[in-house]
Tab-separated table of C-alpha atoms in Angstrom:
chain	number	residue	atom	x	y	z
D	468	LYS	CA	65.701	93.126	88.498
D	469	GLN	CA	65.859	91.212	91.771
D	470	GLU	CA	62.759	89.177	92.596
D	471	VAL	CA	62.175	87.259	95.815
D	472	THR	CA	59.703	84.386	96.100
D	473	GLN	CA	58.541	82.590	99.216
D	474	ILE	CA	56.883	79.202	99.198
D	475	PRO	CA	54.489	78.208	100.628
D	476	ALA	CA	52.296	81.296	101.019
D	477	ALA	CA	50.672	79.717	104.078
D	478	LEU	CA	51.507	76.784	106.325
D	479	SER	CA	49.631	75.214	109.220
D	480	VAL	CA	51.288	72.581	111.407
D	481	PRO	CA	50.702	71.038	114.835
D	482	GLU	CA	52.724	72.203	117.797
D	483	GLY	CA	56.093	70.511	118.284
D	484	GLU	CA	56.864	69.887	114.627
D	485	ASN	CA	60.064	70.992	112.957
D	486	LEU	CA	59.437	73.008	109.802
D	487	VAL	CA	61.216	74.689	106.904
D	488	LEU	CA	60.283	77.915	105.131
D	489	ASN	CA	61.731	78.581	101.701
D	490	CYS	CA	62.949	81.734	99.985
D	491	SER	CA	64.389	82.069	96.492
D	492	PHE	CA	65.917	85.069	94.729
D	493	THR	CA	66.777	85.661	91.079
D	494	ASP	CA	70.048	87.639	91.296
D	495	SER	CA	72.896	86.096	93.285
D	496	ALA	CA	74.690	89.475	93.639
D	497	ILE	CA	73.373	90.100	97.128
D	498	TYR	CA	74.993	91.919	100.040
D	499	ASN	CA	73.049	90.019	102.690
D	500	LEU	CA	69.774	88.175	103.331
D	501	GLN	CA	67.528	88.737	106.277
D	502	TRP	CA	64.580	86.856	107.762
D	503	PHE	CA	61.899	88.870	109.540
D	504	ARG	CA	58.847	88.045	111.607
D	505	GLN	CA	55.681	90.129	111.365
D	506	ASP	CA	52.712	89.811	113.707
D	507	PRO	CA	49.315	90.940	112.349
D	508	GLY	CA	49.208	94.703	111.799
D	509	LYS	CA	52.651	95.192	113.334
D	510	GLY	CA	56.122	96.161	112.178
D	511	LEU	CA	58.976	93.819	111.313
D	512	THR	CA	61.214	92.046	113.804
D	513	SER	CA	64.577	90.918	112.462
D	514	LEU	CA	65.256	87.247	113.238
D	515	LEU	CA	68.472	86.427	111.430
D	516	LEU	CA	70.832	88.164	109.021
D	517	ILE	CA	73.225	86.218	106.808
D	518	GLN	CA	76.039	88.067	105.087
D	519	SER	CA	76.765	87.028	101.496
D	520	SER	CA	79.999	85.335	102.609
D	521	GLN	CA	78.215	83.181	105.203
D	522	ARG	CA	76.358	79.886	104.794
D	523	GLU	CA	74.136	79.928	107.863
D	524	GLN	CA	73.144	81.670	111.067
D	525	THR	CA	71.515	80.279	114.197
D	526	SER	CA	69.513	81.868	116.975
D	527	GLY	CA	67.858	79.612	119.520
D	528	ARG	CA	65.391	77.339	117.722
D	529	LEU	CA	65.933	79.142	114.410
D	530	ASN	CA	68.495	78.305	111.765
D	531	ALA	CA	68.793	80.091	108.430
D	532	SER	CA	70.903	78.891	105.533
D	533	LEU	CA	72.039	80.662	102.386
D	534	ASP	CA	73.080	79.184	99.041
D	535	LYS	CA	73.924	82.133	96.816
D	536	SER	CA	74.794	80.047	93.768
D	537	SER	CA	71.326	78.509	93.637
D	538	GLY	CA	69.561	81.653	94.853
D	539	ARG	CA	67.977	79.962	97.870
D	540	SER	CA	67.609	80.392	101.590
D	541	THR	CA	65.741	78.327	104.148
D	542	LEU	CA	64.531	79.141	107.635
D	543	TYR	CA	64.348	76.085	109.875
D	544	ILE	CA	62.210	76.298	113.009
D	545	ALA	CA	62.696	73.517	115.527
D	546	ALA	CA	60.057	72.311	117.996
D	547	SER	CA	57.438	74.832	116.852
D	548	GLN	CA	55.224	76.582	119.420
D	549	PRO	CA	51.897	78.446	119.093
D	550	GLY	CA	53.808	81.684	119.774
D	551	ASP	CA	55.693	81.140	116.519
D	552	SER	CA	52.487	81.878	114.599
D	553	ALA	CA	53.178	84.934	112.429
D	554	THR	CA	54.129	85.914	108.889
D	555	TYR	CA	57.759	85.279	108.027
D	556	LEU	CA	59.383	87.502	105.428
D	557	CYS	CA	62.652	87.029	103.606
D	558	ALA	CA	64.499	90.059	102.202
D	559	VAL	CA	67.712	90.514	100.237
D	560	SER	CA	69.942	93.559	100.204
D	561	VAL	CA	71.209	94.005	96.679
D	562	SER	CA	74.896	94.828	96.223
D	563	GLY	CA	75.340	98.462	95.270
D	564	ALA	CA	71.744	99.386	96.038
D	565	GLN	CA	70.166	100.860	99.096
D	566	LYS	CA	66.988	98.865	99.325
D	567	LEU	CA	65.740	95.600	100.721
D	568	VAL	CA	63.736	93.476	98.286
D	569	PHE	CA	61.119	91.405	100.097
D	570	GLY	CA	59.230	88.263	99.320
D	571	GLN	CA	55.489	88.140	99.918
D	572	GLY	CA	55.899	86.148	103.100
D	573	THR	CA	54.763	82.816	104.494
D	574	ARG	CA	51.864	82.948	106.959
D	575	LEU	CA	52.606	80.325	109.593
D	576	THR	CA	50.026	78.921	112.004
D	577	ILE	CA	51.072	76.553	114.790
D	578	ASN	CA	48.080	74.631	116.180
D	579	PRO	CA	48.111	73.674	119.888
Q	586	GLU	CA	68.981	102.896	123.357
Q	587	THR	CA	65.721	104.123	121.812
Q	588	GLY	CA	64.260	102.117	118.945
Q	589	VAL	CA	62.604	103.376	115.785
Q	590	THR	CA	59.323	105.175	116.409
Q	591	GLN	CA	56.621	106.266	113.968
Q	592	SER	CA	53.646	108.574	114.223
Q	593	PRO	CA	50.751	108.482	113.948
Q	594	THR	CA	49.905	104.791	114.394
Q	595	HIS	CA	46.722	105.022	112.358
Q	596	LEU	CA	45.357	107.593	109.940
Q	597	ILE	CA	42.215	107.936	107.815
Q	598	LYS	CA	42.184	110.307	104.840
Q	599	THR	CA	39.997	110.881	101.812
Q	600	ARG	CA	41.051	110.652	98.203
Q	601	GLY	CA	42.883	113.763	96.987
Q	602	GLN	CA	44.113	114.821	100.416
Q	603	GLN	CA	47.727	115.068	101.508
Q	604	VAL	CA	49.369	113.202	104.402
Q	605	THR	CA	52.619	113.456	106.365
Q	606	LEU	CA	54.041	110.481	108.252
Q	607	ARG	CA	56.903	110.789	110.723
Q	608	CYS	CA	59.761	108.568	111.784
Q	609	SER	CA	62.389	108.923	114.488
Q	610	SER	CA	65.463	106.839	113.826
Q	611	GLN	CA	67.275	104.693	116.341
Q	612	SER	CA	69.903	106.534	118.332
Q	613	GLY	CA	73.148	106.867	116.352
Q	614	HIS	CA	71.619	105.930	112.996
Q	615	ASN	CA	72.063	108.334	110.062
Q	616	THR	CA	69.988	106.547	107.403
Q	617	VAL	CA	66.216	106.174	107.096
Q	618	SER	CA	64.388	104.019	104.540
Q	619	TRP	CA	60.649	104.041	103.858
Q	620	TYR	CA	58.573	101.070	102.667
Q	621	GLN	CA	54.930	100.598	101.682
Q	622	GLN	CA	53.249	97.310	102.571
Q	623	ALA	CA	49.863	96.610	101.009
Q	624	LEU	CA	47.656	94.017	102.668
Q	625	GLY	CA	48.959	90.507	102.112
Q	626	GLN	CA	52.102	91.696	100.318
Q	627	GLY	CA	55.738	92.167	101.216
Q	628	PRO	CA	57.032	95.698	101.818
Q	629	GLN	CA	58.033	97.726	98.749
Q	630	PHE	CA	60.937	100.188	98.900
Q	631	ILE	CA	59.880	103.832	98.486
Q	632	PHE	CA	63.128	105.740	99.114
Q	633	GLN	CA	66.078	106.147	101.445
Q	634	TYR	CA	67.621	109.223	103.043
Q	635	TYR	CA	71.246	109.409	104.144
Q	636	ARG	CA	72.488	112.491	105.956
Q	637	GLU	CA	69.547	114.588	104.735
Q	638	GLU	CA	69.908	113.629	101.049
Q	639	GLU	CA	67.809	111.168	99.039
Q	640	ASN	CA	69.985	108.099	98.483
Q	641	GLY	CA	67.934	105.806	96.287
Q	642	ARG	CA	64.307	105.618	95.200
Q	643	GLY	CA	61.966	102.811	94.264
Q	644	ASN	CA	59.234	102.761	91.636
Q	645	PHE	CA	56.928	105.330	93.231
Q	646	PRO	CA	55.538	108.496	91.598
Q	647	PRO	CA	56.791	111.996	92.515
Q	648	ARG	CA	53.749	112.627	94.722
Q	649	PHE	CA	55.636	110.492	97.246
Q	650	SER	CA	58.322	112.747	98.708
Q	651	GLY	CA	60.419	112.865	101.820
Q	652	LEU	CA	62.690	114.807	104.086
Q	653	GLN	CA	65.382	113.994	106.586
Q	654	PHE	CA	66.253	116.451	109.326
Q	655	PRO	CA	69.621	117.232	110.991
Q	656	ASN	CA	68.700	114.912	113.875
Q	657	TYR	CA	68.130	112.153	111.240
Q	658	SER	CA	64.399	111.912	111.840
Q	659	SER	CA	62.367	111.770	108.646
Q	660	GLU	CA	59.022	112.536	107.056
Q	661	LEU	CA	57.157	110.853	104.238
Q	662	ASN	CA	54.703	113.074	102.386
Q	663	VAL	CA	52.089	111.787	99.989
Q	664	ASN	CA	50.080	114.251	97.876
Q	665	ALA	CA	46.846	113.669	95.982
Q	666	LEU	CA	46.045	110.480	97.868
Q	667	GLU	CA	44.575	107.580	95.926
Q	668	LEU	CA	42.622	104.596	97.222
Q	669	ASP	CA	45.591	102.306	96.407
Q	670	ASP	CA	47.775	104.297	98.809
Q	671	SER	CA	45.990	102.505	101.654
Q	672	ALA	CA	48.744	100.453	103.266
Q	673	LEU	CA	51.070	100.027	106.222
Q	674	TYR	CA	53.977	102.462	105.897
Q	675	LEU	CA	57.170	101.258	107.524
Q	676	CYS	CA	60.285	103.190	108.271
Q	677	ALA	CA	63.649	101.609	109.028
Q	678	SER	CA	66.858	103.151	110.290
Q	679	SER	CA	70.411	102.003	109.847
Q	680	LEU	CA	73.978	103.158	110.199
Q	681	GLY	CA	74.712	103.493	106.498
Q	682	GLY	CA	72.728	102.489	103.454
Q	683	GLN	CA	73.541	98.780	103.352
Q	684	GLU	CA	73.804	97.990	107.024
Q	685	THR	CA	71.165	96.154	109.034
Q	686	GLN	CA	67.850	98.019	108.970
Q	687	TYR	CA	65.758	98.238	112.132
Q	688	PHE	CA	62.049	98.725	111.540
Q	689	GLY	CA	59.499	100.810	113.365
Q	690	PRO	CA	55.948	99.641	114.164
Q	691	GLY	CA	54.489	101.338	111.082
Q	692	THR	CA	51.673	103.759	110.299
Q	693	ARG	CA	48.491	102.274	108.905
Q	694	LEU	CA	46.933	104.636	106.356
Q	695	LEU	CA	43.405	104.177	105.072
Q	696	VAL	CA	42.276	106.274	102.113
Q	697	LEU	CA	38.506	106.479	101.588
């Protein structure tokens, strides 16, 4: 059974810092891995999707890496801004299955 | 291109009642997946519909049921509501079961 864990559960940093969010998964047989952003009470916004054959993806100040063999992914946020405050969720799509398996998320607060 | 929409946005029911939630998929998408997100948790997969047929189900009891219509919109029905059914219900559409899923804003259900 695939399990996804995100550490830390919450993170508070001052504006301008670079930061890393971590995601680990137990079964390396994944189809892809996705990072989402969720604002309070809202739906999910897809940030980055990494196919199982890829090592990383970049979008603006965001960079996500994937190491399937160790079951880990990181989301790097450069030059953080107060508008980056949200919950960040990692999800894996399991090969041969139809569902996304999510971690519990990291609640990020960027202090001005 | 129209995104994923869900209705209603909020709903209050009492224990034992039945509820129907609706989702309109993104234009051109033939697959809809439903997730339940309890407060402070990551979303949990309920089931997926592909071309009007159920195409995978998570660990939810039979009182959670669904439909997909010829236009690929979908309904989630929950019978005999319990207090623990209080959650944000998210629907996601995709072109195929393992392709990128695009999420709607969710329906927040409160069961009293």
